[in-house]
Short mmCIF file of C-alpha atoms in Angstrom, two decimals:
data_model
loop_
_atom_site.label_atom_id
_atom_site.label_comp_id
_atom_site.label_asym_id
_atom_site.label_seq_id
_atom_site.Cartn_x
_atom_site.Cartn_y
_atom_site.Cartn_z
CA UNK A 1 81.59 -97.01 -22.14
CA UNK A 2 80.70 -95.64 -25.56
CA UNK A 3 83.28 -95.57 -28.37
CA UNK A 4 83.69 -92.29 -30.25
CA UNK A 5 85.01 -92.87 -33.76
CA UNK A 6 86.21 -90.30 -36.26
CA UNK A 7 83.50 -87.84 -37.32
CA UNK A 8 83.27 -85.14 -39.93
CA UNK A 9 80.76 -82.33 -40.30
CA UNK A 10 79.21 -81.65 -43.68
CA UNK A 11 78.43 -78.28 -45.22
CA UNK A 12 80.34 -76.02 -42.82
CA UNK A 13 83.01 -73.55 -43.80
CA UNK A 14 85.57 -71.28 -42.22
CA UNK A 15 85.46 -67.53 -42.62
CA UNK A 16 88.93 -67.53 -44.19
CA UNK A 17 88.22 -70.31 -46.69
CA UNK A 18 86.75 -70.09 -50.16
CA UNK A 19 82.92 -70.07 -50.23
CA UNK A 20 81.52 -73.54 -50.73
CA UNK A 21 78.11 -72.53 -52.03
CA UNK A 22 75.11 -73.97 -50.23
CA UNK A 23 72.92 -76.44 -52.03
CA UNK A 24 69.23 -75.63 -52.07
CA UNK A 25 66.91 -78.10 -50.35
CA UNK A 26 63.59 -79.24 -51.68
CA UNK A 27 60.45 -78.33 -49.70
CA UNK A 28 59.62 -80.93 -47.08
CA UNK A 29 57.28 -81.53 -44.19
CA UNK A 30 59.03 -81.28 -40.83
CA UNK A 31 58.69 -84.21 -38.46
CA UNK A 32 56.00 -83.88 -35.83
CA UNK A 33 57.02 -83.35 -32.23
CA UNK A 34 55.72 -86.78 -31.18
CA UNK A 35 57.77 -88.72 -33.77
CA UNK A 36 60.44 -90.83 -31.98
CA UNK A 37 64.04 -89.64 -32.17
CA UNK A 38 66.33 -91.10 -34.80
CA UNK A 39 69.00 -93.53 -33.64
CA UNK A 40 71.58 -91.08 -34.97
CA UNK A 41 73.07 -88.10 -33.16
CA UNK A 42 74.19 -84.79 -34.63
CA UNK A 43 77.25 -82.58 -34.21
CA UNK A 44 76.54 -78.87 -33.90
CA UNK A 45 78.85 -76.31 -35.49
CA UNK A 46 80.70 -73.41 -33.87
CA UNK A 47 78.77 -70.27 -32.99
CA UNK A 48 80.05 -67.78 -35.57
CA UNK A 49 78.74 -64.77 -37.47
CA UNK A 50 78.42 -66.62 -40.77
CA UNK A 51 76.04 -69.47 -39.83
CA UNK A 52 73.50 -70.80 -42.31
CA UNK A 53 71.49 -71.81 -39.24
CA UNK A 54 69.26 -69.32 -37.42
CA UNK A 55 70.58 -70.40 -34.04
CA UNK A 56 69.29 -67.69 -31.70
CA UNK A 57 66.26 -65.42 -31.65
CA UNK A 58 68.79 -62.71 -30.72
CA UNK A 59 71.21 -62.60 -33.65
CA UNK A 60 73.75 -60.66 -31.57
CA UNK A 61 74.49 -63.86 -29.61
CA UNK A 62 76.23 -65.17 -32.74
CA UNK A 63 77.88 -61.87 -33.72
CA UNK A 64 81.58 -61.62 -34.54
CA UNK A 65 83.89 -60.72 -31.62
CA UNK A 66 84.44 -56.95 -31.54
CA UNK A 67 86.49 -55.54 -34.40
CA UNK A 68 88.76 -52.68 -33.31
CA UNK A 69 88.58 -49.84 -35.86
CA UNK A 70 90.84 -46.79 -36.13
CA UNK A 71 88.99 -43.74 -37.48
CA UNK A 72 91.17 -40.91 -38.81
CA UNK A 73 89.34 -37.65 -38.05
CA UNK A 74 91.37 -35.77 -40.69
CA UNK A 75 90.90 -38.15 -43.64
CA UNK A 76 87.81 -40.06 -42.45
CA UNK A 77 89.61 -43.30 -43.30
CA UNK A 78 88.75 -46.32 -41.15
CA UNK A 79 90.98 -49.35 -40.62
CA UNK A 80 89.74 -52.82 -39.67
CA UNK A 81 91.77 -54.75 -37.09
CA UNK A 82 94.93 -52.76 -37.77
CA UNK A 83 97.76 -54.25 -35.65
CA UNK A 84 98.58 -50.71 -34.53
CA UNK A 85 95.13 -50.27 -32.99
CA UNK A 86 95.07 -51.05 -29.25
CA UNK A 87 92.89 -53.91 -28.02
CA UNK A 88 89.43 -52.80 -26.98
CA UNK A 89 88.70 -52.33 -23.29
CA UNK A 90 85.99 -54.86 -22.37
CA UNK A 91 84.21 -55.88 -19.19
CA UNK A 92 83.64 -59.45 -18.00
CA UNK A 93 80.52 -59.80 -20.18
CA UNK A 94 82.26 -58.65 -23.37
CA UNK A 95 80.84 -55.12 -23.42
CA UNK A 96 83.04 -52.23 -24.56
CA UNK A 97 83.81 -49.96 -21.59
CA UNK A 98 85.67 -47.15 -23.38
CA UNK A 99 87.23 -46.18 -26.72
CA UNK A 100 90.77 -44.85 -27.04
CA UNK A 101 91.93 -41.66 -28.79
CA UNK A 102 95.50 -41.01 -29.92
CA UNK A 103 97.63 -39.00 -32.35
CA UNK A 104 99.44 -40.67 -35.23
CA UNK A 105 102.90 -39.84 -36.60
CA UNK A 106 101.37 -37.24 -38.92
CA UNK A 107 99.79 -35.42 -35.99
CA UNK A 108 96.28 -36.56 -36.94
CA UNK A 109 93.74 -37.52 -34.28
CA UNK A 110 92.68 -41.16 -34.38
CA UNK A 111 89.55 -42.39 -32.66
CA UNK A 112 88.96 -46.03 -31.80
CA UNK A 113 85.63 -47.53 -32.76
CA UNK A 114 84.17 -51.01 -32.20
CA UNK A 115 82.26 -52.95 -34.83
CA UNK A 116 80.70 -56.35 -35.24
CA UNK A 117 79.01 -58.39 -37.97
CA UNK A 118 76.07 -60.76 -38.19
CA UNK A 119 75.18 -63.16 -41.03
CA UNK A 120 78.29 -62.24 -43.00
CA UNK A 121 79.31 -64.15 -46.14
CA UNK A 122 76.10 -66.13 -46.69
CA UNK A 123 75.21 -64.76 -50.11
CA UNK A 124 72.04 -63.32 -48.61
CA UNK A 125 70.95 -66.69 -47.24
CA UNK A 126 69.46 -65.45 -43.99
CA UNK A 127 66.23 -63.88 -42.76
CA UNK A 128 65.17 -60.55 -44.22
CA UNK A 129 62.65 -58.19 -42.67
CA UNK A 130 62.55 -55.97 -39.59
CA UNK A 131 65.09 -56.61 -36.86
CA UNK A 132 64.88 -54.89 -33.47
CA UNK A 133 68.13 -53.67 -31.87
CA UNK A 134 68.24 -52.49 -28.27
CA UNK A 135 71.02 -51.48 -25.88
CA UNK A 136 71.73 -49.65 -22.63
CA UNK A 137 74.05 -46.72 -21.95
CA UNK A 138 75.06 -43.50 -23.67
CA UNK A 139 76.95 -43.12 -26.92
CA UNK A 140 76.56 -43.23 -30.69
CA UNK A 141 75.62 -46.54 -32.35
CA UNK A 142 75.09 -46.93 -36.09
CA UNK A 143 74.16 -49.76 -38.45
CA UNK A 144 75.08 -50.54 -42.03
CA UNK A 145 75.66 -53.01 -44.86
CA UNK A 146 72.34 -54.87 -45.23
CA UNK A 147 70.61 -52.92 -42.42
CA UNK A 148 68.75 -49.63 -42.89
CA UNK A 149 67.50 -47.83 -39.80
CA UNK A 150 63.78 -47.03 -40.04
CA UNK A 151 63.08 -45.87 -36.48
CA UNK A 152 65.00 -44.96 -33.31
CA UNK A 153 64.11 -43.92 -29.79
CA UNK A 154 63.85 -45.13 -26.20
CA UNK A 155 61.76 -47.94 -24.80
CA UNK A 156 59.51 -47.48 -21.77
CA UNK A 157 62.32 -48.94 -19.64
CA UNK A 158 64.82 -46.43 -21.02
CA UNK A 159 66.75 -48.63 -23.43
CA UNK A 160 67.85 -47.19 -26.76
CA UNK A 161 66.36 -48.95 -29.78
CA UNK A 162 66.65 -49.01 -33.55
CA UNK A 163 64.35 -50.81 -35.96
CA UNK A 164 66.36 -52.21 -38.87
CA UNK A 165 64.95 -53.06 -42.27
CA UNK A 166 67.26 -55.78 -43.51
CA UNK A 167 67.59 -56.78 -47.16
CA UNK A 168 69.97 -59.77 -47.15
CA UNK A 169 73.10 -59.82 -49.30
CA UNK A 170 76.56 -61.30 -48.79
CA UNK A 171 77.50 -58.30 -46.62
CA UNK A 172 75.37 -59.14 -43.59
CA UNK A 173 74.43 -56.76 -40.76
CA UNK A 174 77.00 -54.29 -39.43
CA UNK A 175 76.80 -52.67 -35.97
CA UNK A 176 79.25 -49.91 -35.06
CA UNK A 177 79.93 -48.17 -31.74
CA UNK A 178 81.16 -44.75 -32.85
CA UNK A 179 81.44 -43.26 -29.37
CA UNK A 180 80.62 -44.21 -25.81
CA UNK A 181 80.49 -42.51 -22.41
CA UNK A 182 82.89 -44.35 -20.05
CA UNK A 183 80.72 -43.60 -16.99
CA UNK A 184 77.67 -45.11 -18.74
CA UNK A 185 78.95 -47.00 -21.80
CA UNK A 186 76.69 -48.46 -24.46
CA UNK A 187 76.30 -52.13 -23.58
CA UNK A 188 74.10 -55.23 -23.42
CA UNK A 189 73.17 -55.32 -27.09
CA UNK A 190 70.32 -57.35 -28.52
CA UNK A 191 69.47 -57.67 -32.22
CA UNK A 192 66.28 -59.71 -32.33
CA UNK A 193 65.34 -61.48 -35.53
CA UNK A 194 62.12 -60.74 -37.44
CA UNK A 195 58.79 -62.18 -36.33
CA UNK A 196 58.40 -65.77 -37.44
CA UNK A 197 55.11 -67.62 -37.92
CA UNK A 198 53.32 -65.23 -35.60
CA UNK A 199 56.01 -65.32 -32.92
CA UNK A 200 57.67 -62.07 -31.83
CA UNK A 201 61.10 -62.20 -30.22
CA UNK A 202 61.86 -58.52 -29.53
CA UNK A 203 62.28 -57.74 -25.84
CA UNK A 204 62.99 -61.34 -24.80
CA UNK A 205 66.43 -61.27 -23.17
CA UNK A 206 66.92 -64.84 -21.99
CA UNK A 207 68.36 -65.81 -18.63
CA UNK A 208 68.59 -69.33 -17.17
CA UNK A 209 65.26 -70.30 -15.68
CA UNK A 210 63.14 -68.23 -18.06
CA UNK A 211 60.05 -69.92 -19.44
CA UNK A 212 60.98 -69.15 -23.06
CA UNK A 213 63.89 -70.41 -25.18
CA UNK A 214 66.78 -68.33 -26.56
CA UNK A 215 66.92 -70.59 -29.62
CA UNK A 216 65.08 -69.86 -32.83
CA UNK A 217 62.05 -72.12 -33.40
CA UNK A 218 63.30 -73.10 -36.86
CA UNK A 219 66.66 -74.17 -35.39
CA UNK A 220 64.83 -76.32 -32.85
CA UNK A 221 62.57 -77.74 -35.54
CA UNK A 222 65.49 -78.79 -37.72
CA UNK A 223 67.18 -80.54 -34.79
CA UNK A 224 64.04 -82.20 -33.45
CA UNK A 225 64.68 -85.62 -35.11
CA UNK A 226 67.97 -86.16 -33.27
CA UNK A 227 68.02 -87.85 -29.88
CA UNK A 228 71.64 -86.95 -29.11
CA UNK A 229 73.37 -83.64 -29.86
CA UNK A 230 77.13 -83.23 -29.54
CA UNK A 231 78.49 -79.86 -28.43
CA UNK A 232 82.17 -80.42 -29.31
CA UNK A 233 82.31 -77.55 -31.83
CA UNK A 234 79.97 -75.23 -29.93
CA UNK A 235 82.33 -75.63 -26.97
CA UNK A 236 85.27 -74.82 -29.29
CA UNK A 237 86.93 -77.89 -27.84
CA UNK A 238 89.80 -78.21 -30.30
CA UNK A 239 91.21 -74.76 -29.51
CA UNK A 240 89.83 -74.21 -26.01
CA UNK A 241 91.83 -71.96 -23.67
CA UNK A 242 89.77 -72.89 -20.59
CA UNK A 243 91.80 -73.75 -17.50
CA UNK A 244 89.58 -72.64 -14.62
CA UNK A 245 85.89 -71.97 -14.00
CA UNK A 246 86.68 -68.24 -14.27
CA UNK A 247 87.76 -68.77 -17.91
CA UNK A 248 84.40 -70.10 -18.98
CA UNK A 249 81.75 -68.23 -20.90
CA UNK A 250 78.54 -67.76 -18.95
CA UNK A 251 74.96 -66.93 -19.79
CA UNK A 252 75.45 -63.21 -19.08
CA UNK A 253 78.02 -62.78 -21.85
CA UNK A 254 76.79 -60.68 -24.75
CA UNK A 255 77.70 -63.38 -27.29
CA UNK A 256 77.98 -67.15 -27.15
CA UNK A 257 81.05 -67.88 -29.25
CA UNK A 258 84.67 -66.84 -29.80
CA UNK A 259 84.45 -66.59 -33.58
CA UNK A 260 87.20 -68.44 -35.41
CA UNK A 261 89.60 -68.39 -32.49
CA UNK A 262 89.46 -65.18 -30.53
CA UNK A 263 90.79 -61.68 -31.22
CA UNK A 264 93.36 -59.37 -29.56
CA UNK A 265 90.46 -57.83 -27.61
CA UNK A 266 88.87 -61.19 -26.72
CA UNK A 267 91.73 -63.70 -26.76
CA UNK A 268 90.24 -66.49 -24.60
CA UNK A 269 88.57 -69.20 -26.67
CA UNK A 270 85.83 -70.66 -24.50
CA UNK A 271 82.82 -71.57 -26.64
CA UNK A 272 79.19 -71.65 -25.56
CA UNK A 273 78.12 -71.54 -21.91
CA UNK A 274 76.89 -74.67 -20.17
CA UNK A 275 73.64 -72.84 -19.37
CA UNK A 276 72.81 -72.42 -23.05
CA UNK A 277 73.82 -75.98 -23.92
CA UNK A 278 71.67 -77.53 -21.21
CA UNK A 279 68.77 -75.31 -22.26
CA UNK A 280 69.09 -76.52 -25.86
CA UNK A 281 69.13 -80.17 -24.76
CA UNK A 282 66.05 -79.57 -22.61
CA UNK A 283 64.26 -77.72 -25.43
CA UNK A 284 64.88 -80.69 -27.74
CA UNK A 285 64.33 -83.38 -25.07
CA UNK A 286 67.63 -84.76 -26.35
CA UNK A 287 70.72 -86.24 -24.68
CA UNK A 288 73.66 -83.79 -24.67
CA UNK A 289 77.24 -84.85 -25.45
CA UNK A 290 79.84 -82.61 -23.77
CA UNK A 291 83.62 -82.43 -24.28
CA UNK A 292 85.83 -81.43 -21.37
CA UNK A 293 88.52 -78.86 -22.30
CA UNK A 294 91.94 -80.49 -22.31
CA UNK A 295 93.50 -77.92 -19.93
CA UNK A 296 90.52 -77.58 -17.55
CA UNK A 297 91.27 -78.16 -13.88
CA UNK A 298 89.31 -80.45 -11.57
CA UNK A 299 87.23 -77.61 -10.14
CA UNK A 300 86.01 -76.66 -13.61
CA UNK A 301 85.05 -80.24 -14.43
CA UNK A 302 83.22 -80.66 -11.12
CA UNK A 303 81.31 -77.39 -11.47
CA UNK A 304 80.35 -78.20 -15.06
CA UNK A 305 79.15 -81.70 -14.14
CA UNK A 306 77.22 -80.36 -11.16
CA UNK A 307 75.36 -77.84 -13.28
CA UNK A 308 74.43 -80.54 -15.79
CA UNK A 309 73.27 -82.91 -13.03
CA UNK A 310 71.10 -80.25 -11.43
CA UNK A 311 69.58 -78.68 -14.57
CA UNK A 312 69.34 -81.34 -17.29
CA UNK A 313 65.74 -82.52 -17.42
CA UNK A 314 64.88 -85.89 -15.82
CA UNK A 315 65.19 -88.88 -18.13
CA UNK A 316 68.06 -87.43 -20.16
CA UNK A 317 71.55 -88.93 -20.29
CA UNK A 318 74.71 -86.82 -20.39
CA UNK A 319 77.50 -88.11 -22.62
CA UNK A 320 80.92 -86.84 -21.55
CA UNK A 321 84.22 -87.11 -23.41
CA UNK A 322 87.67 -85.73 -22.65
CA UNK A 323 88.72 -83.30 -25.40
CA UNK A 324 88.42 -84.48 -29.04
CA UNK A 325 90.63 -86.27 -31.58
CA UNK A 326 93.66 -86.29 -29.32
CA UNK A 327 95.52 -88.23 -32.02
CA UNK A 328 95.19 -85.36 -34.50
CA UNK A 329 98.28 -83.14 -34.87
CA UNK A 330 96.70 -81.08 -37.66
CA UNK A 331 96.19 -77.32 -37.48
CA UNK A 332 93.65 -76.26 -34.86
CA UNK A 333 93.78 -79.48 -32.81
CA UNK A 334 95.63 -78.17 -29.77
CA UNK A 335 95.02 -81.02 -27.32
CA UNK A 336 97.48 -83.35 -29.09
CA UNK A 337 100.26 -80.77 -28.80
CA UNK A 338 99.38 -80.12 -25.16
CA UNK A 339 99.50 -83.85 -24.33
CA UNK A 340 102.91 -84.14 -25.98
CA UNK A 341 104.20 -81.28 -23.81
CA UNK A 342 102.90 -83.06 -20.70
CA UNK A 343 105.04 -86.12 -21.51
CA UNK A 344 108.11 -83.91 -20.99
CA UNK A 345 107.22 -83.09 -17.38
CA UNK A 346 109.22 -84.92 -14.67
CA UNK A 347 105.97 -86.28 -13.19
CA UNK A 348 105.22 -88.03 -16.50
CA UNK A 349 108.69 -89.44 -17.16
CA UNK A 350 108.48 -92.65 -19.18
CA UNK A 351 104.87 -92.13 -20.26
CA UNK A 352 103.83 -91.74 -23.87
CA UNK A 353 101.04 -89.57 -25.32
CA UNK A 354 98.37 -92.22 -24.95
CA UNK A 355 99.20 -92.94 -21.33
CA UNK A 356 99.11 -89.24 -20.42
CA UNK A 357 95.85 -88.72 -22.32
CA UNK A 358 94.36 -91.80 -20.66
CA UNK A 359 95.27 -90.47 -17.24
CA UNK A 360 93.71 -87.07 -17.99
CA UNK A 361 90.53 -88.62 -19.41
CA UNK A 362 90.13 -91.00 -16.46
CA UNK A 363 90.52 -88.17 -13.98
CA UNK A 364 87.80 -86.07 -15.63
CA UNK A 365 85.44 -88.99 -16.13
CA UNK A 366 85.88 -90.09 -12.53
CA UNK A 367 84.86 -86.61 -11.38
CA UNK A 368 81.67 -86.90 -13.43
CA UNK A 369 81.00 -90.31 -11.87
CA UNK A 370 81.44 -88.83 -8.40
CA UNK A 371 79.06 -85.96 -9.19
CA UNK A 372 76.49 -88.38 -10.61
CA UNK A 373 76.84 -90.88 -7.76
CA UNK A 374 73.54 -92.70 -7.35
CA UNK A 375 72.44 -91.53 -10.82
CA UNK A 376 74.86 -93.51 -13.00
CA UNK A 377 72.03 -94.31 -15.41
CA UNK A 378 72.11 -90.63 -16.43
CA UNK A 379 75.81 -90.71 -17.42
CA UNK A 380 77.64 -92.19 -20.43
CA UNK A 381 81.45 -92.00 -20.26
CA UNK A 382 82.96 -91.77 -23.75
CA UNK A 383 86.42 -92.79 -24.96
#
């Protein structure tokens, strides 16, 4: 059993905190693919819209959860996340299905709109050049802030597209759904990053089993030295709302993160899908380290472990840990509060926090051992 001691991530920041300022790095030669892995693992940060990393070839995968706007047709004023604006109507994949219209107290017509951001708050520290946006459905979609539309039209397959010339600033890229047709709503957005070292990403919508990777080559290159990668933050473990397999995020979702903790329109915090995490581990030929959500039921744990067993490349070990920092009662660490509530249940009478947490961890880890029966060399149980 491996021991997981206290860890801290360096150089990350929250959207609602003061900018830290990112220190420039000197030019350096990246390690060759055949150089052995370091004997040090690496934590990966949450998938958010303000990442200094170029995580995905499709920038929309790291876009901010939909922002519900209220557009006043009389004054042309637009609010951002006004509490009086109804939550957006979304489908299971996170696509907007319709936009509301209502009349305010002054008798003015208000139209709901849906916006999102990419590469916000980075001081321009992201890739400039031509991005390619594509989507299905009927409606009006516009772009702004750092993005200027240079061409629009339809692809041979009938998808709408817009070429975006992006000049990076602190504003980032803004995408706005101004209107949509409920019977055929605009949906399934992609915003592919500019060509990189002769590689073109536009048109590559990744699904599990595809021969190409959804992760940007530079992201993979920067992570190549690490033999173990820990997904605690990418899974949004500390604030996870996952209880059942139905609560999880899957590969078909239009984005792969819940932002800084969900929104009224997308309240469930459920992190990155297991399909994407296993793909990243396979791309890097690295051992993944997963954290089981503290409220997840046995069926979730079993399904998660089964997917890892069946899709992680041969020769790789899966590290598995129950939750994270269960001793931490600070803001954002919800597992400790949940464990304390469990001690109040009649079934746990006389047990303290550590005994309840130990029981929960053992139950999850035993499920992983059952799933990996006969392959115990591929599993590392972490406490």
